[in-house]
CSV table of C-alpha atoms and ligand atoms in Angstrom, one decimal:
chain,number,residue,atom,x,y,z
A,1,MET,CA,216.8,12.9,216.4
A,2,ASN,CA,217.1,9.2,217.1
A,3,HIS,CA,215.5,7.8,220.3
A,4,ASP,CA,215.8,4.1,219.7
A,5,ARG,CA,217.6,3.4,223.0
A,6,SER,CA,215.1,5.5,225.0
A,7,ARG,CA,212.3,3.6,223.4
A,8,ASP,CA,213.8,0.3,224.2
A,9,LEU,CA,214.5,1.3,227.8
A,10,TYR,CA,210.9,2.5,228.2
A,11,ASP,CA,209.7,-0.8,226.7
A,12,ARG,CA,211.6,-2.7,229.3
A,13,ALA,CA,210.6,-0.3,232.1
A,14,LEU,CA,206.9,-0.8,231.4
A,15,SER,CA,207.3,-4.4,232.4
A,16,VAL,CA,208.8,-3.8,235.8
A,17,MET,CA,207.8,-0.2,236.8
A,18,PRO,CA,204.2,1.1,236.8
A,19,GLY,CA,203.9,3.4,233.9
A,20,GLY,CA,207.6,2.9,233.3
A,21,VAL,CA,208.7,5.6,235.7
A,22,ASN,CA,209.3,6.2,239.4
A,23,SER,CA,207.4,9.5,239.5
A,24,ALA,CA,204.4,10.2,237.3
A,25,VAL,CA,205.3,13.5,235.6
A,26,ARG,CA,208.3,11.9,233.9
A,27,ALA,CA,206.0,10.0,231.7
A,28,ALA,CA,203.8,13.0,230.9
A,29,VAL,CA,205.2,13.3,227.4
A,30,GLU,CA,204.1,10.9,224.6
A,31,PRO,CA,204.7,8.4,223.3
A,32,TYR,CA,207.7,7.9,225.7
A,33,PRO,CA,210.1,10.0,227.7
A,34,PHE,CA,213.8,10.2,226.8
A,35,PHE,CA,216.1,8.5,229.3
A,36,VAL,CA,219.0,10.7,230.6
A,37,GLU,CA,222.5,9.4,230.5
A,38,ARG,CA,224.3,12.3,232.1
A,39,GLY,CA,224.3,16.0,232.8
A,40,ASP,CA,226.8,18.6,231.7
A,41,GLY,CA,226.5,22.1,233.1
A,42,GLY,CA,223.2,23.5,231.8
A,43,HIS,CA,222.6,20.5,229.5
A,44,VAL,CA,221.6,16.9,229.6
A,45,VAL,CA,222.5,14.1,227.2
A,46,ASP,CA,220.1,11.3,226.6
A,47,ALA,CA,220.6,7.6,226.2
A,48,ASP,CA,220.9,8.1,222.4
A,49,GLY,CA,223.5,10.8,222.7
A,50,ASN,CA,221.1,13.7,222.0
A,51,ARG,CA,222.0,16.9,223.8
A,52,TYR,CA,219.5,19.4,225.2
A,53,VAL,CA,219.5,22.7,227.1
A,54,ASP,CA,218.0,21.6,230.3
A,55,TRP,CA,215.4,23.8,232.1
A,56,VAL,CA,213.8,21.0,234.0
A,57,MET,CA,216.8,20.7,236.3
A,58,GLY,CA,215.6,17.8,238.4
A,59,LEU,CA,212.3,19.7,238.8
A,60,GLY,CA,213.9,22.0,241.3
A,61,PRO,CA,216.9,20.8,243.4
A,62,LEU,CA,219.8,21.8,241.2
A,63,LEU,CA,221.0,25.4,241.8
A,64,TYR,CA,224.3,24.7,239.9
A,65,GLY,CA,222.9,22.7,237.0
A,66,HIS,CA,224.7,19.4,236.6
A,67,ASP,CA,228.2,20.4,237.6
A,68,LEU,CA,228.6,20.6,241.4
A,69,PRO,CA,230.9,23.4,242.5
A,70,GLN,CA,234.2,21.8,243.6
A,71,PRO,CA,233.7,22.3,247.4
A,72,VAL,CA,230.3,20.6,247.1
A,73,GLU,CA,231.7,17.7,245.2
A,74,SER,CA,234.6,17.2,247.6
A,75,ALA,CA,232.3,17.4,250.7
A,76,VAL,CA,230.0,14.8,249.2
A,77,GLN,CA,232.8,12.5,248.3
A,78,SER,CA,234.5,12.7,251.7
A,79,ARG,CA,231.2,12.0,253.4
A,80,VAL,CA,230.7,8.9,251.2
A,81,SER,CA,234.2,7.7,252.0
A,82,GLU,CA,233.6,8.1,255.7
A,83,GLY,CA,230.6,5.8,255.6
A,84,PRO,CA,227.2,7.0,254.2
A,85,MET,CA,225.1,7.2,257.4
A,86,PHE,CA,225.1,6.1,261.0
A,87,GLY,CA,221.8,6.4,262.9
A,88,ALA,CA,223.7,8.7,265.3
A,89,PRO,CA,224.0,12.5,265.0
A,90,THR,CA,226.8,14.1,263.0
A,91,GLU,CA,228.4,17.5,263.0
A,92,VAL,CA,227.3,18.4,259.5
A,93,GLU,CA,223.6,18.3,260.6
A,94,VAL,CA,224.3,21.0,263.2
A,95,GLU,CA,226.2,23.2,260.8
A,96,HIS,CA,223.4,22.8,258.2
A,97,ALA,CA,220.7,23.8,260.7
A,98,GLU,CA,222.8,26.8,261.9
A,99,PHE,CA,223.2,28.0,258.3
A,100,VAL,CA,219.5,27.8,257.6
A,101,ALA,CA,218.5,29.5,260.9
A,102,ARG,CA,221.0,32.3,260.2
A,103,HIS,CA,219.5,33.1,256.8
A,104,VAL,CA,215.8,32.4,256.9
A,105,PRO,CA,213.9,35.0,259.0
A,106,SER,CA,211.3,32.8,260.6
A,107,VAL,CA,213.6,29.8,261.3
A,108,GLU,CA,215.1,29.3,264.7
A,109,MET,CA,215.1,25.5,264.6
A,110,LEU,CA,215.1,22.9,261.8
A,111,ARG,CA,214.0,19.3,261.6
A,112,CYS,CA,215.3,17.5,258.5
A,113,VAL,CA,213.4,14.7,256.7
A,114,ASN,CA,213.8,13.1,253.3
A,115,SER,CA,211.3,14.7,250.9
A,116,GLY,CA,209.1,17.7,250.6
A,117,THR,CA,206.1,15.4,251.1
A,118,GLU,CA,207.5,14.2,254.4
A,119,ALA,CA,208.0,17.9,255.4
A,120,THR,CA,204.5,18.9,254.8
A,121,VAL,CA,203.1,15.8,256.5
A,122,SER,CA,205.1,16.6,259.6
A,123,ALA,CA,204.2,20.3,259.4
A,124,CYS,CA,200.5,19.5,259.3
A,125,ARG,CA,200.8,17.2,262.2
A,126,LEU,CA,202.8,19.7,264.3
A,127,ALA,CA,200.3,22.5,263.5
A,128,ARG,CA,197.3,20.3,264.4
A,129,ALA,CA,199.0,19.3,267.7
A,130,ALA,CA,200.0,22.9,268.5
A,131,THR,CA,196.5,24.3,268.0
A,132,GLY,CA,194.4,21.3,269.0
A,133,ARG,CA,192.5,21.7,265.8
A,134,ASP,CA,192.1,19.5,262.7
A,135,LYS,CA,191.3,21.7,259.7
A,136,VAL,CA,194.0,22.7,257.2
A,137,VAL,CA,193.3,25.3,254.5
A,138,VAL,CA,195.1,24.8,251.1
A,139,MET,CA,195.0,26.6,247.8
A,140,GLN,CA,193.3,25.0,244.8
A,141,GLY,CA,196.1,23.9,242.5
A,142,GLY,CA,198.7,24.2,245.2
A,143,TYR,CA,200.9,21.2,245.6
A,144,HIS,CA,202.4,19.9,248.9
A,145,GLY,CA,203.6,16.5,247.8
A,146,ALA,CA,201.9,13.1,247.8
A,147,GLN,CA,200.1,13.3,251.1
A,148,GLU,CA,196.6,12.6,252.3
A,149,THR,CA,195.7,16.0,253.8
A,150,THR,CA,196.5,18.0,250.7
A,151,LEU,CA,195.6,15.7,247.8
A,152,VAL,CA,192.1,17.1,247.5
A,153,GLU,CA,189.9,18.6,244.8
A,154,GLY,CA,186.8,20.9,245.2
A,155,GLU,CA,186.2,24.1,246.9
A,156,PHE,CA,185.7,25.5,250.5
A,157,ASP,CA,184.3,22.6,252.6
A,158,HIS,CA,183.1,20.7,249.5
A,159,VAL,CA,186.4,18.8,249.0
A,160,GLU,CA,187.1,15.2,248.1
A,161,PRO,CA,190.3,13.2,247.9
A,162,SER,CA,191.8,13.7,244.4
A,163,SER,CA,193.2,10.2,244.4
A,164,PRO,CA,191.6,6.8,245.0
A,165,GLY,CA,192.9,5.2,248.1
A,166,ILE,CA,192.4,8.1,250.4
A,167,PRO,CA,189.4,7.8,252.7
A,168,ALA,CA,186.8,10.5,252.1
A,169,SER,CA,186.9,11.2,255.9
A,170,PHE,CA,190.4,12.6,255.5
A,171,ALA,CA,189.3,15.3,253.2
A,172,GLU,CA,186.7,16.4,255.7
A,173,HIS,CA,189.6,18.1,257.5
A,174,THR,CA,190.8,20.1,254.5
A,175,LEU,CA,189.4,23.3,253.1
A,176,ALA,CA,190.4,24.6,249.7
A,177,VAL,CA,190.3,28.2,248.5
A,178,PRO,CA,191.4,29.9,245.3
A,179,PHE,CA,194.9,31.5,245.5
A,180,ASN,CA,194.9,35.3,245.4
A,181,ASP,CA,191.3,35.6,246.4
A,182,GLU,CA,191.1,37.6,249.6
A,183,ALA,CA,187.4,37.4,249.9
A,184,ALA,CA,187.5,33.6,249.8
A,185,ALA,CA,190.1,33.6,252.5
A,186,HIS,CA,188.0,35.8,254.7
A,187,ALA,CA,184.9,33.7,254.0
A,188,VAL,CA,186.6,30.4,254.9
A,189,PHE,CA,187.8,31.9,258.2
A,190,GLU,CA,184.4,33.3,258.9
A,191,ASP,CA,182.8,29.9,258.6
A,192,HIS,CA,185.6,27.7,260.1
A,193,GLY,CA,188.0,30.1,261.9
A,194,ASP,CA,187.8,28.3,265.2
A,195,ASP,CA,188.7,24.9,263.7
A,196,ILE,CA,191.5,26.0,261.4
A,197,ALA,CA,194.9,24.6,262.5
A,198,ALA,CA,196.8,26.1,259.6
A,199,VAL,CA,196.9,27.7,256.2
A,200,LEU,CA,199.3,25.9,254.0
A,201,VAL,CA,200.4,28.0,251.0
A,202,GLU,CA,203.2,28.2,248.5
A,203,PRO,CA,204.4,31.8,248.5
A,204,VAL,CA,204.4,31.7,244.7
A,205,LEU,CA,202.2,28.9,243.2
A,206,ALA,CA,204.8,26.9,241.3
A,207,ASN,CA,203.3,23.5,240.6
A,208,VAL,CA,200.3,24.8,238.5
A,209,GLY,CA,202.3,27.0,236.2
A,210,ILE,CA,203.8,29.9,238.1
A,211,VAL,CA,201.4,32.3,239.8
A,212,HIS,CA,202.6,35.3,241.7
A,213,PRO,CA,200.7,36.6,244.7
A,214,VAL,CA,198.7,39.8,244.2
A,215,ASP,CA,199.8,42.7,246.4
A,216,GLY,CA,198.8,42.2,250.1
A,217,TYR,CA,197.6,38.6,249.7
A,218,HIS,CA,200.1,37.0,252.1
A,219,GLU,CA,199.6,39.9,254.5
A,220,THR,CA,195.9,39.0,254.5
A,221,LEU,CA,196.6,35.4,255.2
A,222,ARG,CA,199.0,36.4,258.0
A,223,ASP,CA,196.3,38.7,259.6
A,224,LEU,CA,193.6,36.0,259.3
A,225,CYS,CA,195.8,33.4,261.0
A,226,ASP,CA,196.7,35.9,263.8
A,227,ASP,CA,193.1,36.8,264.4
A,228,HIS,CA,192.0,33.2,264.6
A,229,GLY,CA,194.9,31.6,266.4
A,230,SER,CA,195.8,29.5,263.3
A,231,LEU,CA,199.3,28.9,262.0
A,232,LEU,CA,200.5,30.2,258.7
A,233,VAL,CA,202.7,27.6,257.0
A,234,PHE,CA,204.7,28.6,253.9
A,235,ASP,CA,205.6,25.7,251.7
A,236,GLU,CA,208.9,26.9,250.4
A,237,VAL,CA,209.9,23.5,248.9
A,238,ILE,CA,210.3,25.2,245.5
A,239,THR,CA,210.8,28.9,246.5
A,240,GLY,CA,213.2,28.2,249.3
A,241,PHE,CA,216.8,29.5,248.6
A,242,ARG,CA,215.6,30.5,245.1
A,243,VAL,CA,213.0,33.3,245.3
A,244,GLY,CA,214.5,36.0,247.5
A,245,GLY,CA,217.9,34.2,247.6
A,246,LEU,CA,219.1,32.7,250.8
A,247,GLY,CA,216.3,34.5,252.8
A,248,CYS,CA,213.7,32.6,250.7
A,249,ALA,CA,210.4,34.0,249.5
A,250,GLN,CA,209.4,35.0,253.1
A,251,SER,CA,212.1,37.6,253.1
A,252,GLU,CA,211.2,38.8,249.5
A,253,PHE,CA,207.6,39.3,250.6
A,254,GLY,CA,208.3,40.5,254.1
A,255,VAL,CA,205.8,38.1,255.7
A,256,GLU,CA,206.9,35.7,258.4
A,257,PRO,CA,205.2,32.4,258.5
A,258,ASP,CA,204.9,30.4,261.7
A,259,LEU,CA,206.3,27.3,260.0
A,260,THR,CA,208.2,26.7,256.8
A,261,THR,CA,208.6,23.6,254.8
A,262,PHE,CA,211.7,23.1,252.7
A,263,GLY,CA,212.9,20.5,250.2
A,264,LYS,CA,214.7,20.6,246.8
A,265,LEU,CA,217.5,23.1,247.1
A,266,ILE,CA,218.1,22.6,250.8
A,267,GLY,CA,219.7,19.2,250.0
A,268,GLY,CA,222.0,20.2,247.2
A,269,GLY,CA,220.5,17.6,244.8
A,270,PHE,CA,220.0,14.7,247.2
A,271,PRO,CA,216.7,13.5,248.7
A,272,VAL,CA,215.6,16.0,251.4
A,273,GLY,CA,212.9,17.9,253.1
A,274,ALA,CA,212.8,20.0,256.3
A,275,ILE,CA,210.5,21.9,258.6
A,276,GLY,CA,211.6,25.1,260.2
A,277,GLY,CA,210.2,27.5,262.7
A,278,PRO,CA,210.5,29.1,266.2
A,279,ALA,CA,211.6,26.9,269.1
A,280,ARG,CA,208.2,27.3,270.8
A,281,LEU,CA,206.6,25.3,268.0
A,282,MET,CA,209.5,23.2,266.8
A,283,GLU,CA,210.1,21.8,270.2
A,284,GLY,CA,206.7,20.1,269.9
A,285,PHE,CA,208.5,17.4,267.8
A,286,THR,CA,209.8,14.3,269.6
A,287,PRO,CA,212.0,13.9,271.5
A,288,ALA,CA,211.7,17.6,272.8
A,289,GLY,CA,207.9,17.3,272.7
A,290,ASP,CA,205.4,14.6,272.0
A,291,VAL,CA,204.5,15.1,268.3
A,292,PHE,CA,205.9,11.9,266.8
A,293,GLN,CA,208.4,12.5,264.0
A,294,ALA,CA,211.3,10.2,263.0
A,295,GLY,CA,213.2,8.9,260.0
A,296,THR,CA,215.9,6.4,259.4
A,297,PHE,CA,217.6,8.6,256.7
A,298,SER,CA,216.7,12.0,258.2
A,299,GLY,CA,219.6,14.4,258.3
A,300,HIS,CA,221.6,12.0,256.0
A,301,PRO,CA,225.2,13.1,256.2
A,302,VAL,CA,225.7,13.1,252.4
A,303,THR,CA,222.6,15.2,251.9
A,304,MET,CA,223.5,17.5,254.7
A,305,ALA,CA,227.0,18.0,253.3
A,306,ALA,CA,225.7,18.7,249.8
A,307,GLY,CA,223.0,21.1,251.1
A,308,LEU,CA,225.3,23.0,253.4
A,309,GLU,CA,228.1,23.4,250.9
A,310,SER,CA,225.9,24.4,248.0
A,311,LEU,CA,224.1,27.0,250.2
A,312,ARG,CA,227.5,28.2,251.5
A,313,TYR,CA,228.8,28.5,248.0
A,314,ALA,CA,225.8,30.6,247.0
A,315,ALA,CA,226.4,32.9,250.0
A,316,GLU,CA,230.0,33.4,248.9
A,317,HIS,CA,229.6,33.8,245.1
A,318,ASP,CA,227.3,35.7,242.7
A,319,VAL,CA,225.1,32.7,242.3
A,320,HIS,CA,221.7,34.3,242.8
A,321,ASP,CA,222.6,37.5,240.9
A,322,HIS,CA,223.7,35.4,237.9
A,323,ILE,CA,220.4,33.4,238.0
A,324,HIS,CA,218.2,36.5,238.5
A,325,ASP,CA,219.9,38.3,235.6
A,326,LEU,CA,219.8,35.4,233.2
A,327,GLY,CA,216.2,34.6,234.3
A,328,GLY,CA,215.2,38.2,233.7
A,329,THR,CA,216.8,38.2,230.2
A,330,LEU,CA,215.0,35.0,229.4
A,331,ARG,CA,211.6,36.2,230.6
A,332,GLU,CA,212.0,39.5,228.8
A,333,GLY,CA,212.9,37.7,225.5
A,334,LEU,CA,209.9,35.4,226.0
A,335,ALA,CA,207.7,38.4,226.6
A,336,ASP,CA,208.8,39.9,223.2
A,337,ILE,CA,208.1,36.7,221.4
A,338,VAL,CA,204.7,36.2,223.0
A,339,ALA,CA,203.7,39.8,222.3
A,340,ASP,CA,204.5,39.1,218.7
A,341,GLN,CA,203.3,35.6,218.1
A,342,ALA,CA,200.9,34.6,220.9
A,343,PRO,CA,199.6,37.7,222.7
A,344,GLU,CA,197.1,35.7,224.7
A,345,TYR,CA,199.9,33.8,226.5
A,346,THR,CA,201.4,35.0,229.8
A,347,VAL,CA,205.1,34.9,230.7
A,348,ALA,CA,205.3,34.0,234.3
A,349,GLY,CA,208.1,33.6,236.9
A,350,THR,CA,210.5,35.4,239.0
A,351,ASP,CA,214.1,34.9,240.1
A,352,GLY,CA,215.2,31.5,238.8
A,353,MET,CA,211.8,30.3,237.6
A,354,PHE,CA,210.0,30.8,234.3
A,355,LYS,CA,207.1,29.5,232.4
A,356,VAL,CA,204.9,30.6,229.4
A,357,LEU,CA,201.3,30.0,230.5
A,358,PHE,CA,199.1,29.1,227.5
A,359,SER,CA,196.3,31.5,228.7
A,360,ARG,CA,193.6,32.5,226.3
A,361,ASP,CA,193.0,36.2,226.6
A,362,ALA,CA,195.0,39.1,225.3
A,363,PRO,CA,194.9,42.8,226.3
A,364,ASP,CA,194.5,45.5,223.6
A,365,SER,CA,197.9,46.9,224.4
A,366,PHE,CA,201.1,45.7,226.1
A,367,ASP,CA,202.3,49.2,227.1
A,368,GLY,CA,203.6,49.1,230.6
A,369,HIS,CA,203.1,45.3,231.2
A,370,CYS,CA,205.0,43.6,234.0
A,371,GLU,CA,208.7,43.3,232.9
A,372,GLY,CA,210.5,40.1,233.4
A,373,GLY,CA,207.5,37.9,234.3
A,374,CYS,CA,204.0,38.4,235.6
A,375,HIS,CA,204.1,40.0,239.0
A,376,GLN,CA,200.3,40.6,239.3
A,377,ARG,CA,200.8,44.4,239.2
A,378,SER,CA,197.3,45.9,239.0
A,379,SER,CA,198.5,48.6,236.7
A,380,CYS,CA,199.7,46.0,234.1
A,381,PRO,CA,197.4,45.9,231.0
A,382,ARG,CA,197.5,42.1,231.2
A,383,PHE,CA,196.2,42.2,234.8
A,384,ASP,CA,192.7,41.2,234.0
A,385,HIS,CA,193.9,38.5,231.6
A,386,CYS,CA,196.7,36.8,233.4
A,387,PRO,CA,196.0,33.7,235.5
A,388,LYS,CA,195.5,34.4,239.2
A,389,THR,CA,194.5,31.0,240.5
A,390,GLY,CA,195.3,27.3,239.8
A,391,GLY,CA,192.0,27.1,238.0
A,392,ASP,CA,192.9,29.9,235.7
A,393,VAL,CA,196.1,28.1,234.7
A,394,LYS,CA,194.2,24.8,234.2
A,395,ALA,CA,191.8,26.6,231.9
A,396,GLY,CA,194.7,27.3,229.4
A,397,GLN,CA,195.6,25.3,226.3
A,398,THR,CA,197.2,22.4,228.2
A,399,ASP,CA,196.9,19.9,225.4
A,400,ARG,CA,198.6,22.2,223.0
A,401,TRP,CA,201.6,22.3,225.4
A,402,ARG,CA,201.9,18.6,225.8
A,403,ARG,CA,201.0,17.3,222.3
A,404,VAL,CA,202.5,19.9,220.1
A,405,PHE,CA,204.7,22.5,221.8
A,406,TRP,CA,206.8,20.3,224.0
A,407,GLU,CA,207.7,18.0,221.2
A,408,LYS,CA,208.8,20.9,218.9
A,409,THR,CA,211.1,22.4,221.5
A,410,LYS,CA,212.6,19.0,222.3
A,411,GLU,CA,213.4,18.4,218.6
A,412,ARG,CA,215.2,21.8,218.7
A,413,GLY,CA,217.3,20.5,221.6
A,414,VAL,CA,215.6,22.3,224.4
A,415,PHE,CA,214.2,20.3,227.4
A,416,LEU,CA,211.2,22.0,228.9
A,417,SER,CA,209.1,20.6,231.8
A,418,GLN,CA,206.9,17.7,230.8
A,419,ASN,CA,203.6,19.5,231.1
A,420,GLN,CA,202.0,23.0,231.3
A,421,PHE,CA,202.1,23.0,235.1
A,422,GLU,CA,205.6,22.3,236.3
A,423,ALA,CA,207.9,25.2,236.7
A,424,GLN,CA,211.2,25.6,234.8
A,425,PHE,CA,214.5,26.6,236.4
A,426,VAL,CA,217.4,28.8,235.6
A,427,THR,CA,220.7,27.7,237.3
A,428,TYR,CA,224.2,29.0,237.8
A,429,ALA,CA,225.4,26.7,235.0
A,430,HIS,CA,223.1,28.3,232.3
A,431,THR,CA,224.7,30.8,229.9
A,432,ALA,CA,223.6,33.6,227.6
A,433,GLU,CA,224.0,31.2,224.7
A,434,ASP,CA,221.5,28.7,226.3
A,435,VAL,CA,219.0,31.6,226.6
A,436,GLU,CA,219.5,32.5,222.9
A,437,GLU,CA,219.0,29.0,221.8
A,438,THR,CA,215.9,28.6,223.9
A,439,LEU,CA,214.4,31.8,222.7
A,440,GLU,CA,214.9,30.6,219.1
A,441,ALA,CA,213.2,27.4,220.0
A,442,TYR,CA,210.2,29.2,221.5
A,443,LYS,CA,210.0,31.5,218.5
A,444,GLU,CA,209.7,28.5,216.2
A,445,ALA,CA,207.4,26.4,218.4
A,446,LEU,CA,204.9,28.9,219.6
B,1,PLP,C1,208.1,19.3,245.1
B,1,PLP,C2,207.2,19.9,246.1
B,1,PLP,C3,206.7,19.2,247.2
B,1,PLP,C4,207.0,17.7,247.3
B,1,PLP,O1,208.3,17.4,247.5
B,1,PLP,P1,208.9,15.9,247.2
B,1,PLP,O2,210.3,16.0,247.6
B,1,PLP,O3,208.6,15.7,245.8
B,1,PLP,O4,208.1,15.0,248.1
B,1,PLP,C5,206.0,19.8,248.2
B,1,PLP,N1,205.7,21.1,248.0
B,1,PLP,C6,206.1,21.8,247.0
B,1,PLP,C7,205.7,23.3,246.9
B,1,PLP,C8,206.8,21.3,246.0
B,1,PLP,O5,207.2,22.0,244.9
C-alpha cells in the first residue's frame, strides 16, 4: 500500500495542528495516520486511493455507514438550503425531542447541545444543583468526554486530575470506583453517601475496550442512589440508539436512570449531545429553572434534521436487526478464531459494537462460553478470566495492538479503531462480505 499523500498531509498538519490532528486518538497509530478522502457504504477510501472496510465509523455516530438513507440526505440538504441556523427555535427541534421522549423510557424532556462532552458537563451541573451536593461518582476507565469533573485517575477519594491544567481542587469532588464491583459501590456510598450528587456510568463501558455489566450491577447502583437521594446518570453517548435499539441500553437492562446523556447517533453524523430526563429535573435548566445552560449552536437545525430522520428511518426499517445479526456473526467468527489462535483473548461487544480484548488469561475449556461477545455470564468458563473493569482491560497487551496488530489488519484493507480501547461499530451499510474479509484479516494478524 502506498501512503505518500497521507504522509505529506501529516507532515503539513504537524506544522499547523498540535500533533497533526483535531482529536488525539486519530494520531494513535504510528508513524502517521492515513487521511480519509471519502466514505462509501461500509468502506473508506484514503488520500492515496487505498480502500478499507471501516469499523471505526466516526467512532460512533454513523448508524448507516457512509451512505445516508435518502430521506436523511434530503432532509439535511433542504435544511442547508433554507439557511443553516437562526438563534431562534425551529420545528425540527420539537419533533426530534418528541421522537426521543417517545422511545427512551426515562426521557420526558430533552436539552440538545453540541457534543457528548457538553452533555455530561451539563448533566453534572444539573445533578449538583438538584441535590445541593458536589460529589460525582465515576467508573475507573469510564469516559465522559473532555471535562474537568470526570478526567481523573486514582481510586475512591484518592483521585487526581488525569490531565495538566485541571486544578487539583476539582478532583476533590470526584470519586472513582471500579466498574462491576458492587462492594466498592457500597463502600463509596457508606463513606460519602450524603455528599454524592450523582453516579455517572456508561451502561456498557465502551471507551476502555467493551465491558458488559455483571448481572445486577446497574440495579445495585439504582438502589444505592435511591437510598441516598443521589441521581443515577446513564451516559448513553455510545450506547444510545445502538444497544437495545431505539429504547437505548436502559431499556435493554430494564434500569431507569434519573438523567441520560446522549451524543453520537442522536445527531445522525453531525456534532451533537443531549441531556434527557423527567420534567421535574429537566426544568431545572434555564430558562425554566436557574441552572445555567446555553449554546449558540444547540439544537442546530441541520443536526436535528439528520438525527430525527436517521432515527425515524431506523424505526421504520430493519436497521437494528441487520446490525445485531451481522454483529453476532462477526463476534461468533472472532470467538472461533480466538479459541484457535489466541485463547487468552476475549471477544467483547453486543448489538452493533465489537472488540477483541488482548487479555492475558485463558480458561481450560471453552465449552458453554458466552456466545456472540462477552456478557459476563457467571456460568461462562471465561468468567474468571475476562476483563470486568477498566483496569483489567488496561492490563492487556495494549502495545501489541497498536504496534503490530493494527498495522497488519490495515495492510489487509481493514480499518480498526486506533487503539485497544476504542469500540468498533457495525452499521447498516456493512455486508456479510465485509465480515468475511475482516475475519480473514484477524485470522492472519492475531
Ligand atoms: C464519545 C463519548 C463522550 C464524549 O462525546 P464528544 O462528542 O466526543 O464530546 C462522552 N461519553 C461517552 C460514553 C462517549 O463515548
